[in-house]
Short mmCIF file of C-alpha atoms in Angstrom, two decimals:
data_model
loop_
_atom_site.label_atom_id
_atom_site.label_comp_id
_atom_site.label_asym_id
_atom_site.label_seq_id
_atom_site.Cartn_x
_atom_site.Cartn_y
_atom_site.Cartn_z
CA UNK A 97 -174.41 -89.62 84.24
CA UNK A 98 -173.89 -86.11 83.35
CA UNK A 99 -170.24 -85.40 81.67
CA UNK A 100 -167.32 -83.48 82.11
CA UNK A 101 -167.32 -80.10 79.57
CA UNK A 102 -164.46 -79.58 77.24
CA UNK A 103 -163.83 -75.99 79.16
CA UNK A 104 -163.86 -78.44 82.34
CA UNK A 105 -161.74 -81.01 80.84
CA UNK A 106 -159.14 -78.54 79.81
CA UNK A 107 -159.21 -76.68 82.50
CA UNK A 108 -158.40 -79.61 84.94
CA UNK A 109 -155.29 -80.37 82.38
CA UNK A 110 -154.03 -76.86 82.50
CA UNK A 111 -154.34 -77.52 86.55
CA UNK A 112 -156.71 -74.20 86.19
CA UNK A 113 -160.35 -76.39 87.75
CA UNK A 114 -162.07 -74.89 90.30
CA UNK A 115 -163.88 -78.15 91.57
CA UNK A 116 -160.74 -80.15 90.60
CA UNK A 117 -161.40 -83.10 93.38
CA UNK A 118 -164.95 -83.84 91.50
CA UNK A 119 -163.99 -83.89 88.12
CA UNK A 120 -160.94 -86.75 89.29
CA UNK A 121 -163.74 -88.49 91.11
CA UNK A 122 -165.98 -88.22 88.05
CA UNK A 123 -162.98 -89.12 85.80
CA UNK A 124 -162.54 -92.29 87.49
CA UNK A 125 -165.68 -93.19 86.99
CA UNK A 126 -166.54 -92.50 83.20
CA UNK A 127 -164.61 -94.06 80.28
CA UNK A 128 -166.35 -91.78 77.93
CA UNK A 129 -164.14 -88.43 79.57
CA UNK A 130 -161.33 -90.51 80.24
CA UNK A 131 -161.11 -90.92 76.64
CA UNK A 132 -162.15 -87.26 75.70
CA UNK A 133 -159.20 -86.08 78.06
CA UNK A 134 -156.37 -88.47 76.76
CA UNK A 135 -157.54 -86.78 73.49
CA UNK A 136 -157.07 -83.45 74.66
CA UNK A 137 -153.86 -84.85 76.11
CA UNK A 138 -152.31 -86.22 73.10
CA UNK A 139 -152.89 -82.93 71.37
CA UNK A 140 -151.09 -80.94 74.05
CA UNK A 141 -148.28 -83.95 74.49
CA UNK A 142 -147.88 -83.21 70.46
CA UNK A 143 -147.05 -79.61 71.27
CA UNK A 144 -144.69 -80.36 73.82
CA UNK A 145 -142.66 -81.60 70.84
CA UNK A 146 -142.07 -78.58 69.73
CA UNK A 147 -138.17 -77.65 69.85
CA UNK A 148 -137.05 -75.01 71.45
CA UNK A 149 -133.70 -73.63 70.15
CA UNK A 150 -130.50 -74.05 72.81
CA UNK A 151 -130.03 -70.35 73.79
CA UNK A 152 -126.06 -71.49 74.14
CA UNK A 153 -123.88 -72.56 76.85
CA UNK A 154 -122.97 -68.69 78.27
CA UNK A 155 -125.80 -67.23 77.13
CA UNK A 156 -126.70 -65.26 80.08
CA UNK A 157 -122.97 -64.08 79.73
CA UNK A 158 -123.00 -62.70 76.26
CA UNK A 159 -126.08 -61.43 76.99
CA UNK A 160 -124.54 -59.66 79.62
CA UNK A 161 -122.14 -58.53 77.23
CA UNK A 162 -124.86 -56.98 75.68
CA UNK A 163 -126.86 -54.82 77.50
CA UNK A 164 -123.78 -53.91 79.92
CA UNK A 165 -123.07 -50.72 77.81
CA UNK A 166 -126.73 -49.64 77.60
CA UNK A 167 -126.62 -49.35 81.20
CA UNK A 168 -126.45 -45.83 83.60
CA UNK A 169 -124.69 -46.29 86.26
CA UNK A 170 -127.47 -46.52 88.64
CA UNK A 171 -130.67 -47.92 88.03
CA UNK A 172 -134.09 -46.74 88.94
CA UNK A 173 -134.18 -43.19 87.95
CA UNK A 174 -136.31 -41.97 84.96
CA UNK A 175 -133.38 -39.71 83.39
CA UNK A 176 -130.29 -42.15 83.60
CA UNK A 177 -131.19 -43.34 80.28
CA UNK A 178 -130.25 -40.35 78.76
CA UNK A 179 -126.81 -40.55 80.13
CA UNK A 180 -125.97 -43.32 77.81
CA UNK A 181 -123.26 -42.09 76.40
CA UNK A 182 -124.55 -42.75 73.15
CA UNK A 183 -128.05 -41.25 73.47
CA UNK A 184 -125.85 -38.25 75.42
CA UNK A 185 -124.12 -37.73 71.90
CA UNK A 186 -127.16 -38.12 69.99
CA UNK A 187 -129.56 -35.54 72.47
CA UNK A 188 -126.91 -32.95 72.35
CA UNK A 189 -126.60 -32.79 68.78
CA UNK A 190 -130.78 -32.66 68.23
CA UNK A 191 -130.36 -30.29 70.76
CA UNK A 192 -127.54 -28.35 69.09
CA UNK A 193 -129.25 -28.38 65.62
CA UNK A 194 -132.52 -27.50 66.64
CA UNK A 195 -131.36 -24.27 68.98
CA UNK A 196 -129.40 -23.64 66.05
CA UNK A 197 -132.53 -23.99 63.58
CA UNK A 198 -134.27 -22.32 66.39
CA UNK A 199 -131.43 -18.87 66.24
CA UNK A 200 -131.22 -19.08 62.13
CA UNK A 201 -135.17 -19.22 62.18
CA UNK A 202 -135.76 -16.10 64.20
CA UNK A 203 -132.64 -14.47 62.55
CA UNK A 204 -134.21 -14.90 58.93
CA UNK A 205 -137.75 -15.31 59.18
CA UNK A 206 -139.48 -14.02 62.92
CA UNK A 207 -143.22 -15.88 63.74
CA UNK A 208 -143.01 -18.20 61.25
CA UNK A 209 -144.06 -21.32 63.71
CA UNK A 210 -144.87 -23.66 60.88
CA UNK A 211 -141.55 -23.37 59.26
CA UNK A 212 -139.76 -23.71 62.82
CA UNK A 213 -141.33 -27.48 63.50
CA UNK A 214 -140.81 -27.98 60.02
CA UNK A 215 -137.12 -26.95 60.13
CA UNK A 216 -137.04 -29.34 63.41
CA UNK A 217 -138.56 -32.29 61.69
CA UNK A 218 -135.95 -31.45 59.04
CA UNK A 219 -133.39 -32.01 61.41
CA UNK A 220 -134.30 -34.97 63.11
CA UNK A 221 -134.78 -36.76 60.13
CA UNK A 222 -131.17 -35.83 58.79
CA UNK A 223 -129.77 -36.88 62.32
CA UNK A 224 -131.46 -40.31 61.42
CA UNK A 225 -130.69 -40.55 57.89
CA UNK A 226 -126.83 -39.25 58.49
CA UNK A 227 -126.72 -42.31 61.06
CA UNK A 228 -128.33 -44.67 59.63
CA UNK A 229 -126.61 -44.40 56.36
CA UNK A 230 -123.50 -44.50 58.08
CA UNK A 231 -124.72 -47.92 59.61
CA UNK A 232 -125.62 -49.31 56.44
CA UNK A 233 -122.33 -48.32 55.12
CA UNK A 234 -120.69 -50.51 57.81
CA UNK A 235 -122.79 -53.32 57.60
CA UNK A 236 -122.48 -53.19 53.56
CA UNK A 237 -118.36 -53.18 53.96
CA UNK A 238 -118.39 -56.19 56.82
CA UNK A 239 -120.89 -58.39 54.81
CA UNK A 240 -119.00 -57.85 51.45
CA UNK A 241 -115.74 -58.94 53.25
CA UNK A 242 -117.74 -62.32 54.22
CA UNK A 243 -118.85 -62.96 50.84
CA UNK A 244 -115.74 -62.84 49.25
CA UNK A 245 -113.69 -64.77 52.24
CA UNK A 246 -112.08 -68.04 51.42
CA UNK A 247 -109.76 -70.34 52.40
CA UNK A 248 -106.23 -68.57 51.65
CA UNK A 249 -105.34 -72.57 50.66
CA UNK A 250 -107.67 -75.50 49.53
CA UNK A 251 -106.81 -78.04 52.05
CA UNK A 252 -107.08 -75.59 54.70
CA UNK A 253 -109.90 -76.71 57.35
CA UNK A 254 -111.03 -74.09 59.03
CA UNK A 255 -111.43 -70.12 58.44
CA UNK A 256 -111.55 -67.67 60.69
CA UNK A 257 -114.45 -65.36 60.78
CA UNK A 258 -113.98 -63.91 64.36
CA UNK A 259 -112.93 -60.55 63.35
CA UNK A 260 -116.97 -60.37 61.14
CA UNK A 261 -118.50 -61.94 63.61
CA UNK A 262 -117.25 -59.17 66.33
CA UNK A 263 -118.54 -56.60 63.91
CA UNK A 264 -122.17 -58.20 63.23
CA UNK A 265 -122.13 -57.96 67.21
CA UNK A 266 -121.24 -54.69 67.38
CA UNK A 267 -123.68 -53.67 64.36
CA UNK A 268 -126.35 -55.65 65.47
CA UNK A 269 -126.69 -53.27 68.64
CA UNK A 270 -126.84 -50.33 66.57
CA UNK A 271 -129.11 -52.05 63.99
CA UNK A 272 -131.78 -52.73 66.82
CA UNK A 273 -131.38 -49.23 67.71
CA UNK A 274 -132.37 -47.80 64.54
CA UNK A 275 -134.88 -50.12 63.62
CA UNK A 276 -136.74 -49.17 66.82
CA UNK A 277 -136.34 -45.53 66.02
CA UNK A 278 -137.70 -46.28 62.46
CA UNK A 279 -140.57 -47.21 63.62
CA UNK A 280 -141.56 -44.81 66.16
CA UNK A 281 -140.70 -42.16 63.20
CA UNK A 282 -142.98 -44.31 61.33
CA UNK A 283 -140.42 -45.14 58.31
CA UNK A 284 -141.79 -48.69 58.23
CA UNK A 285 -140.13 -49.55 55.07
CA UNK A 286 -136.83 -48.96 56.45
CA UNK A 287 -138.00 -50.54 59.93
CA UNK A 288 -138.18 -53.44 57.35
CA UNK A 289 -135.02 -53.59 55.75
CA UNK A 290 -133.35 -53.21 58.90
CA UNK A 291 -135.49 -55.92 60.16
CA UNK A 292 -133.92 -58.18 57.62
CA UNK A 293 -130.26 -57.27 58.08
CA UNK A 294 -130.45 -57.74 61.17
CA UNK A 295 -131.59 -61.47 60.76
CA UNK A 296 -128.60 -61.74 58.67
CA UNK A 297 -126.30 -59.95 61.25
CA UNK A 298 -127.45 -62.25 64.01
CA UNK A 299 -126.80 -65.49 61.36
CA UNK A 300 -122.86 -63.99 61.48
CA UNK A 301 -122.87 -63.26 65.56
CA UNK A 302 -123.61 -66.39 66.41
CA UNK A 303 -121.54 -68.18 64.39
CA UNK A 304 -118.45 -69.60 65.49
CA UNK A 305 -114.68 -67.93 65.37
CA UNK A 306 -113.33 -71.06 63.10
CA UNK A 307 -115.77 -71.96 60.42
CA UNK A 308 -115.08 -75.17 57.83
CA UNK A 309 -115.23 -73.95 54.23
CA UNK A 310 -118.48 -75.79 53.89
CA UNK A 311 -120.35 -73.38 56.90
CA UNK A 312 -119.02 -70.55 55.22
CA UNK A 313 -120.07 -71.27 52.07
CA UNK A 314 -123.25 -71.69 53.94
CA UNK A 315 -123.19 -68.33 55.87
CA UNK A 316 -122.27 -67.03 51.78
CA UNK A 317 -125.49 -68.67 50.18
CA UNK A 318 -127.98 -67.07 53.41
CA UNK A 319 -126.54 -63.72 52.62
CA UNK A 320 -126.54 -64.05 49.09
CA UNK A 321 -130.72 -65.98 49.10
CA UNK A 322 -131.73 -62.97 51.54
CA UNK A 323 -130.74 -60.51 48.99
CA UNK A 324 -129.61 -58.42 51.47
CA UNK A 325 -126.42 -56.94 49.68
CA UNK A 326 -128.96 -55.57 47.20
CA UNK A 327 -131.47 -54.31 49.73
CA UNK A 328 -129.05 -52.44 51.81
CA UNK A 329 -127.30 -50.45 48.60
CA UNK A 330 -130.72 -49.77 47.30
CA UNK A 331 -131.83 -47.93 50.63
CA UNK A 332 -128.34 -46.45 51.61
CA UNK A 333 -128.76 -45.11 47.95
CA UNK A 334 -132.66 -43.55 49.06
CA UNK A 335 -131.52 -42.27 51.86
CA UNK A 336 -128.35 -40.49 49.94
CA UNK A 337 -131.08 -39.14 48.36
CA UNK A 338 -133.23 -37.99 51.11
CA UNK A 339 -129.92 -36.08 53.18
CA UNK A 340 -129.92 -34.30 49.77
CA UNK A 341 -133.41 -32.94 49.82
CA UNK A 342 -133.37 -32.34 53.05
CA UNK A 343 -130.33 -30.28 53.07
CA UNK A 344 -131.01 -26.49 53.93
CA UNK A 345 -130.83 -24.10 50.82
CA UNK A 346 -127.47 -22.57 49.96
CA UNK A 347 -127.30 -18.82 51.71
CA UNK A 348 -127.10 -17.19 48.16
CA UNK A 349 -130.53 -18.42 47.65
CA UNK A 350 -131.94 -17.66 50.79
CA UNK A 351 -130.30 -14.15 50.41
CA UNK A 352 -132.39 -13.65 46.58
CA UNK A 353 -135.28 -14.75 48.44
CA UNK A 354 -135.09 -12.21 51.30
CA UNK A 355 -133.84 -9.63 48.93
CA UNK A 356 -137.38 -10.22 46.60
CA UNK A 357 -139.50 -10.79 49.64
CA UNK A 358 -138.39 -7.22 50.25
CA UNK A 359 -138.80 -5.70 47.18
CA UNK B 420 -145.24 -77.74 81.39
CA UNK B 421 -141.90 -78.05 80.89
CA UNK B 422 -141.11 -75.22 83.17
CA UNK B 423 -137.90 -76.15 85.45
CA UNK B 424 -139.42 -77.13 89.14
CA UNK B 425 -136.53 -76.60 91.41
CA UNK B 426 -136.96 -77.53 95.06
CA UNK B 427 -138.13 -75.53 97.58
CA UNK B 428 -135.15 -74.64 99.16
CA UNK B 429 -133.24 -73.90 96.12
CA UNK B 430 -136.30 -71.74 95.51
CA UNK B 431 -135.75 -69.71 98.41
CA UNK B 432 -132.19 -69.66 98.58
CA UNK B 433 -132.39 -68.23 94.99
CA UNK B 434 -134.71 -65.74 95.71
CA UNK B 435 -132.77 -64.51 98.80
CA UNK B 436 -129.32 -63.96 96.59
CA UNK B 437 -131.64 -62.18 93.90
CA UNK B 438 -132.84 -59.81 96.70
CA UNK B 439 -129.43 -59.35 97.43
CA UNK B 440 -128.43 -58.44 94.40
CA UNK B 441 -131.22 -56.01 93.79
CA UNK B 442 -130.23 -54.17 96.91
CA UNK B 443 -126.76 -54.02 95.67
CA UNK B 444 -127.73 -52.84 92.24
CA UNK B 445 -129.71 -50.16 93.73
CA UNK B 446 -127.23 -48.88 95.86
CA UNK B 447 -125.20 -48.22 92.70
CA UNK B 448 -123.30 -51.81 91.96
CA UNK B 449 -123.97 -52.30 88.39
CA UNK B 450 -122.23 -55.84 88.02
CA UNK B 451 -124.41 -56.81 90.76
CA UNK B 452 -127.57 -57.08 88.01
CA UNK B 453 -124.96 -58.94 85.90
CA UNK B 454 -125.79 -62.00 88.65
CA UNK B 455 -129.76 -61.50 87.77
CA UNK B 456 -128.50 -61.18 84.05
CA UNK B 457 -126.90 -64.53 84.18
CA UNK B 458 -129.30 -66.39 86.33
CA UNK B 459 -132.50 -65.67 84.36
CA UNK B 460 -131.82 -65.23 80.80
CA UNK B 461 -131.86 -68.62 79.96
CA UNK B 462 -135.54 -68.73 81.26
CA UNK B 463 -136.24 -65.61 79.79
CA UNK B 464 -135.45 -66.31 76.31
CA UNK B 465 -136.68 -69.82 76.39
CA UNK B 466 -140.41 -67.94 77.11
CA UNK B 467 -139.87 -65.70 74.86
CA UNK B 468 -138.81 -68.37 72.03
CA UNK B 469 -142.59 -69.94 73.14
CA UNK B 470 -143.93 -66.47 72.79
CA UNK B 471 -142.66 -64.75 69.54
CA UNK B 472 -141.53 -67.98 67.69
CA UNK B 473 -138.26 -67.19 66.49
CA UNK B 474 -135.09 -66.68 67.66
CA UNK B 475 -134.38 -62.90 66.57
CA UNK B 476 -137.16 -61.77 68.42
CA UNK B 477 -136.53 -63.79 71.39
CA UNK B 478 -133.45 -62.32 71.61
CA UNK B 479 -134.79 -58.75 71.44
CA UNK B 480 -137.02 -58.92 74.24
CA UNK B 481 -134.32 -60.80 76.45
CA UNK B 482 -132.06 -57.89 75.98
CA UNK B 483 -135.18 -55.22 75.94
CA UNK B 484 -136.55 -57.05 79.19
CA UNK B 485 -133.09 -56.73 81.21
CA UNK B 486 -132.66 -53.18 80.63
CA UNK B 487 -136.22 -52.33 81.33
CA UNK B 488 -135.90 -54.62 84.33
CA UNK B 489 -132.86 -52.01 85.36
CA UNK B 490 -134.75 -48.86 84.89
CA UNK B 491 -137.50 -50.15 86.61
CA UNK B 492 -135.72 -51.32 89.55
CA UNK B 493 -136.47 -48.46 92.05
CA UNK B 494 -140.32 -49.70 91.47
CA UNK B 495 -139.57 -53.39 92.05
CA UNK B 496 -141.08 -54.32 94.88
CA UNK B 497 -138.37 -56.31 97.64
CA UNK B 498 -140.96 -59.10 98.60
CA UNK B 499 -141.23 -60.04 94.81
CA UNK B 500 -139.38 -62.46 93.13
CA UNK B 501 -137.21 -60.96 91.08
CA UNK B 502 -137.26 -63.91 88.33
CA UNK B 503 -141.27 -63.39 88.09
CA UNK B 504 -140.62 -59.99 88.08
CA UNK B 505 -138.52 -59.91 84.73
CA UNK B 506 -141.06 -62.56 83.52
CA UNK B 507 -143.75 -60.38 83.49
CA UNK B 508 -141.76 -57.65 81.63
CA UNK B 509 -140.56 -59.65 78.79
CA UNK B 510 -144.12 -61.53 78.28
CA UNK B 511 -145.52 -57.56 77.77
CA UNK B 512 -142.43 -56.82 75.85
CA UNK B 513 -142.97 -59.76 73.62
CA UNK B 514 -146.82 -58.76 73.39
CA UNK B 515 -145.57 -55.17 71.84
CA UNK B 516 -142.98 -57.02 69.74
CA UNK B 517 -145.86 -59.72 68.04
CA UNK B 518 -148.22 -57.45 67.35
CA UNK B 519 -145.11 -54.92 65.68
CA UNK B 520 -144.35 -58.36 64.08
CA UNK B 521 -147.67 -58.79 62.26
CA UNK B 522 -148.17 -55.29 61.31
CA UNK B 523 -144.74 -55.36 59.49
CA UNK B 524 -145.67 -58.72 58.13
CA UNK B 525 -149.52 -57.68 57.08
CA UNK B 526 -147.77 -54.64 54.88
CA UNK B 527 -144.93 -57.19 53.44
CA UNK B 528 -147.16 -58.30 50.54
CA UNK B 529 -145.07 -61.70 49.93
CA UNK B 530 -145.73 -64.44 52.00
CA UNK B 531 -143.00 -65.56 54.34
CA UNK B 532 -141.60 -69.11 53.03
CA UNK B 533 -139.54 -69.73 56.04
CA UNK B 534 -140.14 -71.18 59.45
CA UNK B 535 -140.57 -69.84 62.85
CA UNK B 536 -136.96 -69.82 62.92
CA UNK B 537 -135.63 -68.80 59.59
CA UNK B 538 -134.52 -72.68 58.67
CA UNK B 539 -136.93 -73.95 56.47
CA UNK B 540 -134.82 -73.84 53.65
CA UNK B 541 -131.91 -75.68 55.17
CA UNK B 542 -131.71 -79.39 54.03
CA UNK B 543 -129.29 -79.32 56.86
CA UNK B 544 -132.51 -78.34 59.61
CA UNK B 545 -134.86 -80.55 57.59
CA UNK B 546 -133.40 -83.65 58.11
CA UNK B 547 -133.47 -84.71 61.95
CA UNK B 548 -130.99 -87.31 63.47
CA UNK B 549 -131.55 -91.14 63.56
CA UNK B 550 -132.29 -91.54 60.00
CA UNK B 551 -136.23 -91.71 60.21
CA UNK B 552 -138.50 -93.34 57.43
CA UNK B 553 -139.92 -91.07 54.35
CA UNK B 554 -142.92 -91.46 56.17
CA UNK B 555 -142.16 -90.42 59.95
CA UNK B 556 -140.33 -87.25 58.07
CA UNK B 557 -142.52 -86.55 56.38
CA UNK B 558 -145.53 -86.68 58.86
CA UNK B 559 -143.37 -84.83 61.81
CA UNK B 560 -142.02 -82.01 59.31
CA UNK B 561 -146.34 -81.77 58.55
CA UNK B 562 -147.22 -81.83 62.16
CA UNK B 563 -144.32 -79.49 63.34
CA UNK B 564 -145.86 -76.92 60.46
CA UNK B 565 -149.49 -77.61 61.61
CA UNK B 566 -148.57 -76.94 65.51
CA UNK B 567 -146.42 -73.71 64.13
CA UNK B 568 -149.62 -72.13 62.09
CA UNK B 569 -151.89 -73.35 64.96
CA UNK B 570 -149.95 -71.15 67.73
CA UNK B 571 -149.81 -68.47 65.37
CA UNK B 572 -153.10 -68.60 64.26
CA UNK B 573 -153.82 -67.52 68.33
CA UNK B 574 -154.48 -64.03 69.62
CA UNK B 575 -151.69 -62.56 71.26
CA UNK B 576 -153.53 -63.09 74.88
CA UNK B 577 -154.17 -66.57 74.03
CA UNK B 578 -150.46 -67.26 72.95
CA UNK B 579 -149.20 -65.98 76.19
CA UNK B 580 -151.73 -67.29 77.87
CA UNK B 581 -151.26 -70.40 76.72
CA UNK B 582 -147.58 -70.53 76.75
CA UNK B 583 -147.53 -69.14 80.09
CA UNK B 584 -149.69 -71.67 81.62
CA UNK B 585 -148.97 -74.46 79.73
CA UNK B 586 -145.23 -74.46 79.12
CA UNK B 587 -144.25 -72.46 81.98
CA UNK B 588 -146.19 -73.22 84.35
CA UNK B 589 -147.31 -69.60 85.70
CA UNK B 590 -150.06 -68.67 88.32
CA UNK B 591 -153.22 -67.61 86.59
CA UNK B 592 -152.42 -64.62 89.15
CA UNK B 593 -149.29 -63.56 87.12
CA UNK B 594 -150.91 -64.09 83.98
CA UNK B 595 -153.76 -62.00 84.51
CA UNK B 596 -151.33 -59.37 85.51
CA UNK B 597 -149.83 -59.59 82.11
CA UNK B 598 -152.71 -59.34 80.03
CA UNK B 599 -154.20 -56.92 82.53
CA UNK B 600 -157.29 -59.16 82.93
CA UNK B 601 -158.94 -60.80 85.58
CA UNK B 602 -158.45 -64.25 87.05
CA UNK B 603 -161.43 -66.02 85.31
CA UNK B 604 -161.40 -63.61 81.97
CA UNK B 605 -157.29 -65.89 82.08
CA UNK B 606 -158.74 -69.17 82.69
CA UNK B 607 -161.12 -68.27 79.99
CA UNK B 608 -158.51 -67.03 77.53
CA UNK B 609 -156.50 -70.61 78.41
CA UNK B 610 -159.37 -72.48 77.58
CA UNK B 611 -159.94 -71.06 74.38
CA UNK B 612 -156.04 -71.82 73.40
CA UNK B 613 -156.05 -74.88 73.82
CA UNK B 614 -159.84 -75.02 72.68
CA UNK B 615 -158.11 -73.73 69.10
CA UNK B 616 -155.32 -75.64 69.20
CA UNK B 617 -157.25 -78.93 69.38
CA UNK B 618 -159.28 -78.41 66.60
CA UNK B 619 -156.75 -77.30 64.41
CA UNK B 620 -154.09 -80.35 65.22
CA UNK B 621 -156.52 -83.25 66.63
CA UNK B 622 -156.72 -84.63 63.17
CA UNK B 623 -153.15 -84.79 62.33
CA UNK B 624 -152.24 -85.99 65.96
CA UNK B 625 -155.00 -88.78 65.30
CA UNK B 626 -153.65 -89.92 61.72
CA UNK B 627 -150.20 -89.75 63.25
CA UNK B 628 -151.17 -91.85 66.32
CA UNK B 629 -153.02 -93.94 63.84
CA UNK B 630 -149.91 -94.71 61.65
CA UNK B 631 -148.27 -95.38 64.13
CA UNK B 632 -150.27 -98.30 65.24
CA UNK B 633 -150.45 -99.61 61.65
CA UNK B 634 -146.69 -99.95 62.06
CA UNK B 635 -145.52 -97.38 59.43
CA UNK B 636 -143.76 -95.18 62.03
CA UNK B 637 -140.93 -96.50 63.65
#
């Protein structure tokens, strides 16, 4: 008797066989692939162990809750995403900076193209670092507040975290945002970073309004093992840094410069 | 598959009230999609759970796959089933988002020590309900790592492939369409998942199953 294949035999699990009818006739017929499937079967059954996390009661509600501001008001058309308020704010002030790059450039120094997409690259990175910095700021302030919360009194039961936990929401939006843009900008080590807070930030969303002192301590010891704290200071500090070198050169020096490309 | 088989006519009657409230949506009624929202993300994210193997990715492409869903709308097609529809957007979203994943992790020189969902480290996630023996712990926290480096240890097509056949139940049709491959090139890419995963996990299934007989798992 010729036997079933393994591609055969897993393909008539996985409901995928083309000649489906034979291989059950064939099946009931030979011990030997009987056994080879329940093999194949027990690995797969193993798998179906795995858990997969309870996405929460009103999930699709807060999730709702979620994407309901990132939404035009009608659907469908290619340009209604720019008419997020948000990326409104955002487009007009690239736009803003670079016409005004665009003006200062032809004022100062006509037909230099190289310097132009320079002075435009200039600007969208500061437009990043300003913002991001300013989200790291926020997420810094709202994560030092949870590490130092307590219980105001020892037997007290329960704190209440809902006033973090609405902020790591809130953040967590923006953090996603950024990250995303990171990436496409190619800043993969602060992609990273803001990878890892936002782990953290999600830890603090979905916990719940009352903690016990014992799940805050917990929350505590997951910011505190993540390092995070640290992480976010040391890049806010970088990109201090960075707004400061990319800053445009005071006018007195771009005066001496004209004056001696003169001369 | 684990994948939720609701009758026929709930089926339908679902599908009809999506259509519904895709026509509504279009015509301008934003808290229309908040019905689709509702109705689907728990499907969504449990897919994309399977798919990028922890939870703060899952919940990325739920939220990325909703608002590409709305963009996209004016292209969805009225005879499809809206639920398949967003499906197919957050399996290709989760695609983007592994392979993102493992270039982020490939740079990371430090290995990761915690699990697919961040709780490793938790003596509160370690330790399971029911009071098992040292031994069953033991043994399931080894197999649950094995299965966890096994799926990962997959190609992106074969992890979708796989969990989209396997766990939730999809067409080889709307698979294919995903990995923008034909109908047999899918059945082939299914094969070899589960081809993979049995070599890598028959042997601890066995020695569990084995164990078990001898009486040291309860």
């Amino acid at each position: 008797m010729k036997h079933m294949t393994e591609e055969e035999l897993i393909a008539y699990r996985e409901g995928v066989a083309e000649q489906g009818a034979l291989i059950s006739k064939h099946l009931a017929a030979c011990e030997e692939c009987r056994t080879e499937l329940e093999r194949i079967e027990a690995v797969l059954a193993a798998l179906d162990t795995l858990p997969v996390p309870d996405a929460g009661v009103d999930y699709g509600r807060r999730m709702w809750r979620e994407i309901a501001p990132r939404l035009a008001e009608k659907p469908g058309r290619w340009w209604h995403g720019w008419t997020e308020p948000r990326r409104l704010a955002a487009a007009g002030l690239i736009v803003a900076l670079i016409v005004a790059a665009f003006v200062a450039g032809r004022i100062t120094r006509p037909g230099k193209t190289s310097d132009s997409i320079a002075n435009k690259e200039q600007v969208r990175e500061r437009v990043l670092v300003v913002a991001v910095g300013e989200h790291l700021g926020h997420s810094e302030s709202m994560l030092v507040e949870l590490s130092n919360a307590a219980p105001n009194d020892p037997a007290q039961k329960e704190v209440n975290i809902a006033t973090e936990q609405r902020r790591a929401e809130d953040l967590l939006q923006e953090n996603r945002l950024y990250r995303q843009t990171a990436l496409q900008e190619g800043d993969t080590g602060l992609a990273s970073v803001l990878d890892e807070l936002e782990r953290v930030l999600l830890d603090v969303a979905h916990s719940p309004e009352q903690v016990t002192p014992a799940q805050l301590e917990a929350i505590q010891k997951k910011i505190a093992g993540r390092g995070i704290l640290f992480k976010v200071r040391v890049v806010n500090k970088e990109l201090q840094q960075r707004q400061e070198a990319t800053k445009p050169a005071p006018a007195q020096k771009d005066a001496t410069t004209r004056e001696r490309n003169k001369a | 598959m684990n994948r939720m088989q609701p009758s026929v006519d709930s089926t339908q009657a679902i599908a009809e009230s999506d259509a519904i409230a895709v026509e509504r949506t279009l015509t301008g009624d934003r808290d229309a999609y908040r019905v689709l929202v509702e109705r689907h993300s728990d499907n969504v994210f449990r897919l994309a759970y399977r798919m990028t193997g922890n939870r703060h990715d899952a919940e990325e492409v739920v939220q990325e796959a909703f608002l590409r869903g709305y963009q996209k709308l004016g292209q969805f097609a009225a005879r499809s089933n809206f639920g398949t529809w967003v499906y197919r957007i957050a399996a290709n979203y989760a695609i983007d988002r592994m392979r993102q994943r493992q270039k982020e992790e490939a740079r990371r020189a430090t290995p990761r020590t915690e699990d697919r969902d961040g709780t490793e480290n938790d003596p509160l996630h370690r330790v399971p309900d029911g009071a098992p023996t040292p031994e069953r712990l033991t043994q399931s926290i080894e197999l649950r790592k094995q299965m966890e480096q096994a799926l990962a240890a997959l190609s992106d097509a074969e992890r979708t492939a796989f969990v989209m056949r396997h766990w939730e139940g999809c067409g080889i049709e709307e698979i294919a369409e995903v990995l923008k491959s034909s109908s047999n090139a899918t059945k082939n890419t299914v094969f070899r998942a589960v081809q993979k995963l049995r070599r890598a996990l028959q042997p601890f299934v066995e020695t569990r199953a084995q164990a078990r007989a001898m009486g040291t798992e309860s």
